[in-house]
PDB file of C-alpha atoms and ligand atoms in Angstrom:
ATOM      1  CA  MET R1031     162.628 172.926 217.665  1.00 91.00           C
ATOM      2  CA  MET R1032     160.618 172.423 221.007  1.00 98.00           C
ATOM      3  CA  LYS R1033     162.238 172.653 224.347  1.00 98.00           C
ATOM      4  CA  VAL R1034     160.978 170.040 226.710  1.00 98.00           C
ATOM      5  CA  VAL R1035     161.732 171.274 230.394  1.00 98.00           C
ATOM      6  CA  LYS R1036     161.328 170.105 233.930  1.00 98.00           C
ATOM      7  CA  THR R1037     162.347 172.843 236.228  1.00 98.00           C
ATOM      8  CA  ILE R1038     160.923 176.302 237.119  1.00 98.00           C
ATOM      9  CA  GLN R1039     164.533 177.872 236.815  1.00 98.00           C
ATOM     10  CA  GLU R1040     164.736 176.658 233.019  1.00 98.00           C
ATOM     11  CA  LEU R1041     161.619 177.557 232.193  1.00 98.00           C
ATOM     12  CA  ARG R1042     162.297 180.927 233.482  1.00 98.00           C
ATOM     13  CA  GLN R1043     165.704 181.359 231.904  1.00 98.00           C
ATOM     14  CA  LEU R1044     164.068 180.354 228.373  1.00 98.00           C
ATOM     15  CA  LEU R1045     161.330 182.646 228.930  1.00 98.00           C
ATOM     16  CA  THR R1046     163.200 185.457 229.800  1.00 97.00           C
ATOM     17  CA  GLU R1047     165.383 185.205 226.568  1.00 96.00           C
ATOM     18  CA  GLU R1048     162.239 185.216 224.389  1.00 96.00           C
ATOM     19  CA  LYS R1049     160.323 188.182 226.296  1.00 96.00           C
ATOM     20  CA  SER R1050     163.419 190.145 226.019  1.00 97.00           C
ATOM     21  CA  GLN R1051     163.148 189.794 222.145  1.00 97.00           C
ATOM     22  CA  GLY R1052     159.526 191.390 222.768  1.00 97.00           C
ATOM     23  CA  LYS R1053     157.212 188.186 222.112  1.00 98.00           C
ATOM     24  CA  THR R1054     154.417 187.801 224.226  1.00 98.00           C
ATOM     25  CA  VAL R1055     153.847 184.565 225.953  1.00 98.00           C
ATOM     26  CA  GLY R1056     150.582 182.171 225.482  1.00 98.00           C
ATOM     27  CA  PHE R1057     150.184 179.436 227.887  1.00 99.00           C
ATOM     28  CA  VAL R1058     147.949 176.090 227.750  1.00 99.00           C
ATOM     29  CA  PRO R1059     147.981 174.021 231.132  1.00 98.00           C
ATOM     30  CA  THR R1060     147.229 170.322 230.546  1.00 98.00           C
ATOM     31  CA  MET R1061     147.530 166.909 232.417  1.00 97.00           C
ATOM     32  CA  GLY R1062     148.735 165.495 229.442  1.00 97.00           C
ATOM     33  CA  ALA R1063     146.875 162.531 227.516  1.00 95.00           C
ATOM     34  CA  LEU R1064     146.787 165.586 224.891  1.00 97.00           C
ATOM     35  CA  HIS R1065     144.130 164.817 222.311  1.00 96.00           C
ATOM     36  CA  ARG R1066     142.672 167.202 219.233  1.00 97.00           C
ATOM     37  CA  GLY R1067     140.900 169.404 221.944  1.00 97.00           C
ATOM     38  CA  HIS R1068     143.971 170.329 223.838  1.00 98.00           C
ATOM     39  CA  LEU R1069     146.012 170.553 220.252  1.00 98.00           C
ATOM     40  CA  SER R1070     143.217 173.011 219.006  1.00 98.00           C
ATOM     41  CA  LEU R1071     144.068 175.097 222.481  1.00 98.00           C
ATOM     42  CA  VAL R1072     147.870 174.656 221.546  1.00 98.00           C
ATOM     43  CA  GLN R1073     147.352 176.106 217.496  1.00 97.00           C
ATOM     44  CA  ARG R1074     145.186 179.323 218.625  1.00 98.00           C
ATOM     45  CA  CYS R1075     147.857 179.845 221.535  1.00 98.00           C
ATOM     46  CA  LYS R1076     150.432 179.678 218.414  1.00 98.00           C
ATOM     47  CA  LYS R1077     148.674 181.994 216.350  1.00 98.00           C
ATOM     48  CA  GLU R1078     148.080 184.518 218.709  1.00 98.00           C
ATOM     49  CA  CYS R1079     151.053 184.385 220.721  1.00 98.00           C
ATOM     50  CA  GLY R1080     154.970 184.808 220.160  1.00 98.00           C
ATOM     51  CA  VAL R1081     155.804 181.869 222.185  1.00 98.00           C
ATOM     52  CA  ALA R1082     153.771 179.061 222.945  1.00 98.00           C
ATOM     53  CA  VAL R1083     154.053 176.967 226.496  1.00 98.00           C
ATOM     54  CA  VAL R1084     152.180 174.053 227.295  1.00 99.00           C
ATOM     55  CA  SER R1085     152.608 172.176 230.629  1.00 98.00           C
ATOM     56  CA  ILE R1086     151.716 168.590 231.232  1.00 98.00           C
ATOM     57  CA  PHE R1087     151.296 167.861 234.857  1.00 98.00           C
ATOM     58  CA  VAL R1088     148.805 165.571 236.714  1.00 98.00           C
ATOM     59  CA  ASN R1089     148.242 167.600 239.738  1.00 98.00           C
ATOM     60  CA  PRO R1090     147.461 165.392 242.620  1.00 98.00           C
ATOM     61  CA  THR R1091     145.773 168.242 244.584  1.00 98.00           C
ATOM     62  CA  GLN R1092     142.563 168.424 242.489  1.00 98.00           C
ATOM     63  CA  PHE R1093     141.651 164.557 242.566  1.00 96.00           C
ATOM     64  CA  ASN R1094     139.029 163.941 245.466  1.00 89.00           C
ATOM     65  CA  ASP R1095     139.127 160.480 244.643  1.00 90.00           C
ATOM     66  CA  ARG R1096     142.511 158.477 244.397  1.00 92.00           C
ATOM     67  CA  GLY R1097     141.151 155.624 242.149  1.00 91.00           C
ATOM     68  CA  ASP R1098     140.705 158.512 239.813  1.00 90.00           C
ATOM     69  CA  LEU R1099     144.254 159.806 239.919  1.00 94.00           C
ATOM     70  CA  GLU R1100     145.895 156.891 239.700  1.00 94.00           C
ATOM     71  CA  ARG R1101     143.820 155.433 236.413  1.00 90.00           C
ATOM     72  CA  TYR R1102     144.301 159.038 235.018  1.00 92.00           C
ATOM     73  CA  PRO R1103     146.167 158.160 231.804  1.00 92.00           C
ATOM     74  CA  ARG R1104     150.098 159.343 231.443  1.00 95.00           C
ATOM     75  CA  THR R1105     151.480 159.329 227.881  1.00 95.00           C
ATOM     76  CA  LEU R1106     154.080 161.602 228.305  1.00 97.00           C
ATOM     77  CA  ALA R1107     156.393 160.604 225.241  1.00 98.00           C
ATOM     78  CA  ALA R1108     153.217 160.661 222.831  1.00 98.00           C
ATOM     79  CA  ASP R1109     152.294 163.995 224.165  1.00 98.00           C
ATOM     80  CA  VAL R1110     155.668 165.495 223.514  1.00 98.00           C
ATOM     81  CA  GLN R1111     155.306 164.135 219.611  1.00 98.00           C
ATOM     82  CA  LEU R1112     152.083 165.628 219.481  1.00 98.00           C
ATOM     83  CA  LEU R1113     152.996 169.004 220.885  1.00 98.00           C
ATOM     84  CA  GLN R1114     156.123 168.907 218.583  1.00 97.00           C
ATOM     85  CA  ALA R1115     154.039 168.276 215.609  1.00 97.00           C
ATOM     86  CA  ALA R1116     151.818 171.322 216.744  1.00 97.00           C
ATOM     87  CA  SER R1117     154.545 173.506 216.819  1.00 95.00           C
ATOM     88  CA  CYS R1118     154.567 174.220 220.413  1.00 98.00           C
ATOM     89  CA  ASP R1119     157.506 175.946 221.461  1.00 98.00           C
ATOM     90  CA  VAL R1120     158.381 174.609 225.176  1.00 98.00           C
ATOM     91  CA  ALA R1121     156.858 171.714 227.059  1.00 98.00           C
ATOM     92  CA  PHE R1122     156.927 171.880 230.667  1.00 98.00           C
ATOM     93  CA  ALA R1123     156.775 168.718 232.206  1.00 98.00           C
ATOM     94  CA  PRO R1124     157.478 169.297 236.079  1.00 98.00           C
ATOM     95  CA  SER R1125     157.626 166.819 238.890  1.00 98.00           C
ATOM     96  CA  GLU R1126     155.561 166.745 241.599  1.00 97.00           C
ATOM     97  CA  LYS R1127     158.476 168.113 244.190  1.00 98.00           C
ATOM     98  CA  GLU R1128     158.706 171.184 241.602  1.00 98.00           C
ATOM     99  CA  ILE R1129     155.542 172.408 241.391  1.00 98.00           C
ATOM    100  CA  TYR R1130     154.831 171.489 245.421  1.00 98.00           C
ATOM    101  CA  PRO R1131     157.968 171.629 247.464  1.00 98.00           C
ATOM    102  CA  GLU R1132     156.184 172.015 250.056  1.00 98.00           C
ATOM    103  CA  PRO R1133     152.452 171.058 250.571  1.00 97.00           C
ATOM    104  CA  ASP R1134     150.047 174.079 249.159  1.00 98.00           C
ATOM    105  CA  THR R1135     147.948 175.017 252.018  1.00 98.00           C
ATOM    106  CA  ARG R1136     145.784 177.887 250.356  1.00 98.00           C
ATOM    107  CA  ILE R1137     142.185 177.480 250.755  1.00 98.00           C
ATOM    108  CA  PHE R1138     140.832 179.786 248.154  1.00 98.00           C
ATOM    109  CA  ASP R1139     137.147 181.064 248.340  1.00 98.00           C
ATOM    110  CA  PHE R1140     135.100 181.542 244.888  1.00 98.00           C
ATOM    111  CA  GLY R1141     131.605 182.125 246.867  1.00 97.00           C
ATOM    112  CA  LEU R1142     128.868 180.222 245.313  1.00 97.00           C
ATOM    113  CA  LEU R1143     130.778 179.679 241.735  1.00 98.00           C
ATOM    114  CA  ASP R1144     132.044 176.175 243.318  1.00 97.00           C
ATOM    115  CA  LYS R1145     129.405 175.274 245.447  1.00 97.00           C
ATOM    116  CA  VAL R1146     127.316 173.390 242.982  1.00 98.00           C
ATOM    117  CA  MET R1147     128.041 171.263 240.014  1.00 98.00           C
ATOM    118  CA  GLU R1148     131.610 169.733 240.041  1.00 98.00           C
ATOM    119  CA  GLY R1149     132.679 171.900 242.912  1.00 97.00           C
ATOM    120  CA  GLU R1150     129.737 170.115 244.835  1.00 97.00           C
ATOM    121  CA  ARG R1151     130.094 166.592 243.915  1.00 96.00           C
ATOM    122  CA  ARG R1152     133.810 166.730 244.229  1.00 95.00           C
ATOM    123  CA  PRO R1153     135.072 168.584 247.376  1.00 94.00           C
ATOM    124  CA  GLY R1154     138.230 170.336 246.995  1.00 96.00           C
ATOM    125  CA  HIS R1155     138.573 169.645 243.008  1.00 97.00           C
ATOM    126  CA  PHE R1156     138.463 173.641 242.360  1.00 98.00           C
ATOM    127  CA  ASN R1157     140.609 174.531 245.193  1.00 98.00           C
ATOM    128  CA  GLY R1158     143.131 172.172 243.687  1.00 98.00           C
ATOM    129  CA  VAL R1159     142.665 173.868 240.564  1.00 98.00           C
ATOM    130  CA  ALA R1160     143.470 176.956 241.596  1.00 98.00           C
ATOM    131  CA  GLN R1161     146.179 176.184 243.672  1.00 98.00           C
ATOM    132  CA  VAL R1162     147.930 174.475 240.544  1.00 98.00           C
ATOM    133  CA  VAL R1163     146.616 177.213 238.210  1.00 99.00           C
ATOM    134  CA  SER R1164     148.556 179.884 240.289  1.00 98.00           C
ATOM    135  CA  ARG R1165     151.875 177.744 240.687  1.00 98.00           C
ATOM    136  CA  LEU R1166     151.936 177.465 236.937  1.00 98.00           C
ATOM    137  CA  PHE R1167     151.030 181.006 236.397  1.00 98.00           C
ATOM    138  CA  ASP R1168     153.426 182.281 238.431  1.00 98.00           C
ATOM    139  CA  ALA R1169     156.055 179.964 236.725  1.00 98.00           C
ATOM    140  CA  VAL R1170     155.183 180.946 233.281  1.00 98.00           C
ATOM    141  CA  LYS R1171     154.040 184.483 233.716  1.00 98.00           C
ATOM    142  CA  PRO R1172     151.873 184.022 230.662  1.00 98.00           C
ATOM    143  CA  ASP R1173     150.409 187.003 228.889  1.00 98.00           C
ATOM    144  CA  CYS R1174     147.198 184.715 227.681  1.00 98.00           C
ATOM    145  CA  ALA R1175     146.338 181.388 228.993  1.00 99.00           C
ATOM    146  CA  TYR R1176     143.782 179.048 227.168  1.00 98.00           C
ATOM    147  CA  PHE R1177     141.196 177.034 228.543  1.00 98.00           C
ATOM    148  CA  GLY R1178     138.500 174.803 226.847  1.00 98.00           C
ATOM    149  CA  GLU R1179     134.943 175.028 227.442  1.00 98.00           C
ATOM    150  CA  LYS R1180     134.231 171.825 228.223  1.00 98.00           C
ATOM    151  CA  ASP R1181     135.414 172.213 231.923  1.00 98.00           C
ATOM    152  CA  PHE R1182     132.905 175.281 231.667  1.00 98.00           C
ATOM    153  CA  GLN R1183     132.910 175.699 235.536  1.00 98.00           C
ATOM    154  CA  GLN R1184     136.942 175.324 235.784  1.00 98.00           C
ATOM    155  CA  LEU R1185     136.978 178.728 233.224  1.00 98.00           C
ATOM    156  CA  ALA R1186     134.654 180.304 235.553  1.00 98.00           C
ATOM    157  CA  VAL R1187     136.741 179.503 238.597  1.00 98.00           C
ATOM    158  CA  VAL R1188     139.836 180.211 236.841  1.00 98.00           C
ATOM    159  CA  SER R1189     138.678 183.804 235.868  1.00 98.00           C
ATOM    160  CA  GLU R1190     137.672 184.487 239.522  1.00 98.00           C
ATOM    161  CA  MET R1191     141.099 183.190 240.746  1.00 98.00           C
ATOM    162  CA  VAL R1192     142.698 185.341 238.304  1.00 98.00           C
ATOM    163  CA  ARG R1193     140.341 188.535 239.393  1.00 98.00           C
ATOM    164  CA  GLN R1194     140.952 187.963 242.901  1.00 98.00           C
ATOM    165  CA  LEU R1195     144.497 187.648 242.469  1.00 98.00           C
ATOM    166  CA  GLY R1196     144.848 190.475 240.325  1.00 98.00           C
ATOM    167  CA  LEU R1197     147.257 188.746 238.046  1.00 98.00           C
ATOM    168  CA  PRO R1198     147.674 190.157 234.679  1.00 98.00           C
ATOM    169  CA  VAL R1199     146.938 187.288 232.345  1.00 98.00           C
ATOM    170  CA  GLU R1200     144.118 187.122 229.829  1.00 98.00           C
ATOM    171  CA  ILE R1201     142.089 183.864 230.103  1.00 98.00           C
ATOM    172  CA  VAL R1202     141.084 182.554 226.504  1.00 98.00           C
ATOM    173  CA  ARG R1203     137.945 180.636 226.447  1.00 98.00           C
ATOM    174  CA  CYS R1204     137.639 177.975 223.858  1.00 98.00           C
ATOM    175  CA  PRO R1205     134.930 176.242 222.107  1.00 97.00           C
ATOM    176  CA  ILE R1206     134.222 172.159 222.823  1.00 98.00           C
ATOM    177  CA  VAL R1207     136.082 170.025 220.254  1.00 98.00           C
ATOM    178  CA  ARG R1208     133.986 166.993 219.284  1.00 98.00           C
ATOM    179  CA  GLU R1209     134.282 163.536 217.549  1.00 98.00           C
ATOM    180  CA  ALA R1210     132.389 163.250 214.729  1.00 98.00           C
ATOM    181  CA  ASP R1211     129.492 161.372 216.845  1.00 98.00           C
ATOM    182  CA  GLY R1212     129.308 164.468 218.793  1.00 98.00           C
ATOM    183  CA  LEU R1213     131.252 162.951 221.982  1.00 98.00           C
ATOM    184  CA  ALA R1214     132.981 165.755 223.832  1.00 98.00           C
ATOM    185  CA  LEU R1215     136.585 164.974 223.533  1.00 98.00           C
ATOM    186  CA  SER R1216     138.445 164.261 226.845  1.00 96.00           C
ATOM    187  CA  SER R1217     141.649 162.124 228.083  1.00 91.00           C
ATOM    188  CA  ARG R1218     139.247 159.912 230.207  1.00 92.00           C
ATOM    189  CA  ASN R1219     137.369 158.887 226.844  1.00 95.00           C
ATOM    190  CA  ALA R1220     140.491 156.577 226.432  1.00 92.00           C
ATOM    191  CA  LEU R1221     139.518 154.962 229.120  1.00 93.00           C
ATOM    192  CA  LEU R1222     136.307 153.661 228.162  1.00 97.00           C
ATOM    193  CA  THR R1223     135.660 150.012 227.199  1.00 98.00           C
ATOM    194  CA  PRO R1224     134.379 149.708 223.469  1.00 98.00           C
ATOM    195  CA  GLU R1225     130.602 149.121 224.764  1.00 98.00           C
ATOM    196  CA  GLN R1226     131.030 152.556 226.994  1.00 98.00           C
ATOM    197  CA  ARG R1227     132.679 154.274 223.964  1.00 98.00           C
ATOM    198  CA  ALA R1228     129.618 153.444 221.591  1.00 98.00           C
ATOM    199  CA  ALA R1229     127.019 154.618 224.397  1.00 98.00           C
ATOM    200  CA  ALA R1230     128.860 157.863 225.364  1.00 98.00           C
ATOM    201  CA  PRO R1231     127.732 159.812 222.250  1.00 98.00           C
ATOM    202  CA  ILE R1232     124.015 159.506 223.779  1.00 98.00           C
ATOM    203  CA  ILE R1233     124.821 162.545 226.301  1.00 99.00           C
ATOM    204  CA  ALA R1234     125.814 164.562 223.790  1.00 98.00           C
ATOM    205  CA  LYS R1235     122.978 163.900 221.338  1.00 98.00           C
ATOM    206  CA  THR R1236     120.875 164.258 224.416  1.00 98.00           C
ATOM    207  CA  LEU R1237     122.173 167.594 224.983  1.00 98.00           C
ATOM    208  CA  PHE R1238     121.499 168.795 221.375  1.00 98.00           C
ATOM    209  CA  ALA R1239     118.065 167.481 221.422  1.00 98.00           C
ATOM    210  CA  ALA R1240     117.295 169.596 224.540  1.00 98.00           C
ATOM    211  CA  VAL R1241     118.606 172.559 223.099  1.00 98.00           C
ATOM    212  CA  ASP R1242     115.930 171.674 220.152  1.00 97.00           C
ATOM    213  CA  ARG R1243     113.100 171.633 222.806  1.00 97.00           C
ATOM    214  CA  VAL R1244     114.035 174.297 225.137  1.00 96.00           C
ATOM    215  CA  CYS R1245     111.231 176.529 223.720  1.00 94.00           C
ATOM    216  CA  ASP R1246     108.315 174.050 223.968  1.00 96.00           C
ATOM    217  CA  VAL R1247     108.538 172.538 227.848  1.00 97.00           C
ATOM    218  CA  ASP R1248     109.097 173.677 230.964  1.00 98.00           C
ATOM    219  CA  LEU R1249     112.581 172.760 233.178  1.00 98.00           C
ATOM    220  CA  ALA R1250     110.940 169.817 235.004  1.00 98.00           C
ATOM    221  CA  ALA R1251     110.203 167.962 231.766  1.00 98.00           C
ATOM    222  CA  LEU R1252     113.522 169.206 230.325  1.00 98.00           C
ATOM    223  CA  LYS R1253     115.228 167.779 233.118  1.00 98.00           C
ATOM    224  CA  LYS R1254     113.380 164.657 232.966  1.00 98.00           C
ATOM    225  CA  PHE R1255     113.883 164.167 228.944  1.00 98.00           C
ATOM    226  CA  VAL R1256     117.467 164.358 229.365  1.00 98.00           C
ATOM    227  CA  GLU R1257     117.857 162.047 232.456  1.00 98.00           C
ATOM    228  CA  ASP R1258     115.536 159.449 231.169  1.00 98.00           C
ATOM    229  CA  SER R1259     116.699 159.395 227.364  1.00 98.00           C
ATOM    230  CA  ILE R1260     120.415 158.874 228.671  1.00 98.00           C
ATOM    231  CA  ASN R1261     119.738 156.359 231.584  1.00 98.00           C
ATOM    232  CA  ALA R1262     117.570 154.273 229.153  1.00 98.00           C
ATOM    233  CA  ASP R1263     120.825 153.087 228.339  1.00 98.00           C
ATOM    234  CA  GLU R1264     121.942 150.796 230.838  1.00 98.00           C
ATOM    235  CA  ARG R1265     125.733 151.548 230.247  1.00 98.00           C
ATOM    236  CA  LEU R1266     125.008 155.158 231.305  1.00 98.00           C
ATOM    237  CA  LYS R1267     123.859 157.027 234.627  1.00 98.00           C
ATOM    238  CA  VAL R1268     123.285 160.579 235.133  1.00 98.00           C
ATOM    239  CA  GLU R1269     125.139 161.928 238.053  1.00 98.00           C
ATOM    240  CA  TYR R1270     123.482 165.757 237.646  1.00 98.00           C
ATOM    241  CA  PHE R1271     122.244 167.894 234.766  1.00 98.00           C
ATOM    242  CA  GLU R1272     121.700 171.391 235.781  1.00 98.00           C
ATOM    243  CA  VAL R1273     120.453 174.325 233.837  1.00 98.00           C
ATOM    244  CA  VAL R1274     122.652 177.366 234.970  1.00 98.00           C
ATOM    245  CA  CYS R1275     123.065 180.946 234.599  1.00 98.00           C
ATOM    246  CA  ALA R1276     126.209 180.654 232.388  1.00 97.00           C
ATOM    247  CA  ARG R1277     127.495 183.962 234.279  1.00 96.00           C
ATOM    248  CA  THR R1278     127.139 183.320 237.581  1.00 97.00           C
ATOM    249  CA  LEU R1279     126.907 179.299 237.162  1.00 98.00           C
ATOM    250  CA  GLN R1280     123.764 178.798 239.797  1.00 98.00           C
ATOM    251  CA  PRO R1281     120.718 176.840 238.723  1.00 98.00           C
ATOM    252  CA  VAL R1282     118.111 178.961 237.167  1.00 98.00           C
ATOM    253  CA  ALA R1283     114.304 178.598 238.771  1.00 97.00           C
ATOM    254  CA  SER R1284     112.991 178.634 235.360  1.00 97.00           C
ATOM    255  CA  LEU R1285     113.563 178.617 231.755  1.00 97.00           C
ATOM    256  CA  ASP R1286     112.336 181.969 231.236  1.00 95.00           C
ATOM    257  CA  ASP R1287     114.866 183.328 233.693  1.00 94.00           C
ATOM    258  CA  ASP R1288     116.715 186.374 232.022  1.00 93.00           C
ATOM    259  CA  CYS R1289     119.948 185.169 231.433  1.00 95.00           C
ATOM    260  CA  ALA R1290     121.924 183.327 229.093  1.00 97.00           C
ATOM    261  CA  LYS R1291     121.472 179.521 230.283  1.00 98.00           C
ATOM    262  CA  GLN R1292     124.146 176.573 230.084  1.00 98.00           C
ATOM    263  CA  ALA R1293     123.057 173.162 230.339  1.00 98.00           C
ATOM    264  CA  CYS R1294     125.819 171.291 232.379  1.00 98.00           C
ATOM    265  CA  ILE R1295     125.788 167.383 232.732  1.00 98.00           C
ATOM    266  CA  ALA R1296     128.136 164.700 234.480  1.00 98.00           C
ATOM    267  CA  VAL R1297     127.134 160.732 233.355  1.00 98.00           C
ATOM    268  CA  HIS R1298     129.041 157.746 234.746  1.00 98.00           C
ATOM    269  CA  ALA R1299     130.119 155.212 232.227  1.00 98.00           C
ATOM    270  CA  GLY R1300     131.095 152.651 234.455  1.00 97.00           C
ATOM    271  CA  LYS R1301     133.749 154.026 236.742  1.00 93.00           C
ATOM    272  CA  ILE R1302     134.835 156.730 234.192  1.00 94.00           C
ATOM    273  CA  ARG R1303     133.205 160.220 234.534  1.00 95.00           C
ATOM    274  CA  LEU R1304     132.167 162.274 231.640  1.00 98.00           C
ATOM    275  CA  ILE R1305     131.012 165.878 231.525  1.00 98.00           C
ATOM    276  CA  ASP R1306     129.722 168.113 228.866  1.00 98.00           C
ATOM    277  CA  ASN R1307     127.939 171.355 228.629  1.00 98.00           C
ATOM    278  CA  VAL R1308     126.015 173.405 225.682  1.00 98.00           C
ATOM    279  CA  ARG R1309     124.312 176.850 225.804  1.00 98.00           C
ATOM    280  CA  LEU R1310     120.667 176.318 225.582  1.00 96.00           C
ATOM    281  CA  THR R1311     119.369 180.206 225.249  1.00 86.00           C
TER     282      THR R1311
HETATM  283  O1  LIG W 213     141.765 171.072 232.529  1.00 67.97           O
HETATM  284  C1  LIG W 213     142.966 170.289 233.012  1.00 67.97           C
HETATM  285  O2  LIG W 213     143.336 169.535 232.692  1.00 67.97           O
HETATM  286  C2  LIG W 213     143.457 170.732 234.443  1.00 67.97           C
HETATM  287  O3  LIG W 213     142.348 170.978 235.413  1.00 67.97           O
HETATM  288  C3  LIG W 213     144.098 172.079 234.372  1.00 67.97           C
HETATM  289  C4  LIG W 213     143.557 173.333 234.368  1.00 67.97           C
HETATM  290  C5  LIG W 213     145.327 171.606 233.763  1.00 67.97           C
HETATM  291  C6  LIG W 213     145.015 172.046 236.185  1.00 67.97           C
HETATM  292  O4  LIG W 213     145.842 171.026 236.249  1.00 67.97           O
END
């Protein structure tokens, strides 16, 4: 039977017992509004670890836009049911006071990693992610933590934070889960109107088409193809499309650059911002 705990003290007590039985602790941090993407992380965590802990906490410090924070879907009762069905062992759903008894004033330095794409357009976002993930790691003390590749830059930033703080946790990268029509699963998809939802698969379709073209065109032509194809639909507007080195996240100068390349995109569908990415070469 899954346990739902609200305080760090309860959580530590529970996990100390589990660890004393020699179990490894796996952790999936979430902001709730759970979907199949989250559940795939939970399933993998459950398969690879003795005890699976999932946190549900909408972290205010990573929202640089108040409206976005207010709009963010909150579906705790449904989330708990989904986690129970996914054989999660512990759901940790703390209050804001529990995570931030006092304001977190730490400023992280991730070098160039957070100066591009999401980090450039959402100032303070990754600092807030690092604040909450480091606090959650401190509460859970996991052996392994599972993150989806949809938030490609978040994975790089969290891995760098773990390296900088010397935390004994393995960060496990998990592939993007998509709808049958290609749309990357996201809690924000629930906020799309039916018209926006109908247009949204154009994003993934265009990224896959870009993968098919990458050997035949140069970087400028690839960017133009992606931006024009998506902007041609009046319900969608590309905020950025970048081809970056998958390790450093810095934009490549040419498609011939000698590194693994990731194509990353952010698109507005009305007020809703969707992100996606694919490995190019
Ligand atoms: O990816 C998310 O849902 C959040 O950024 C995370 C990692 C749970 C931190 O709040």
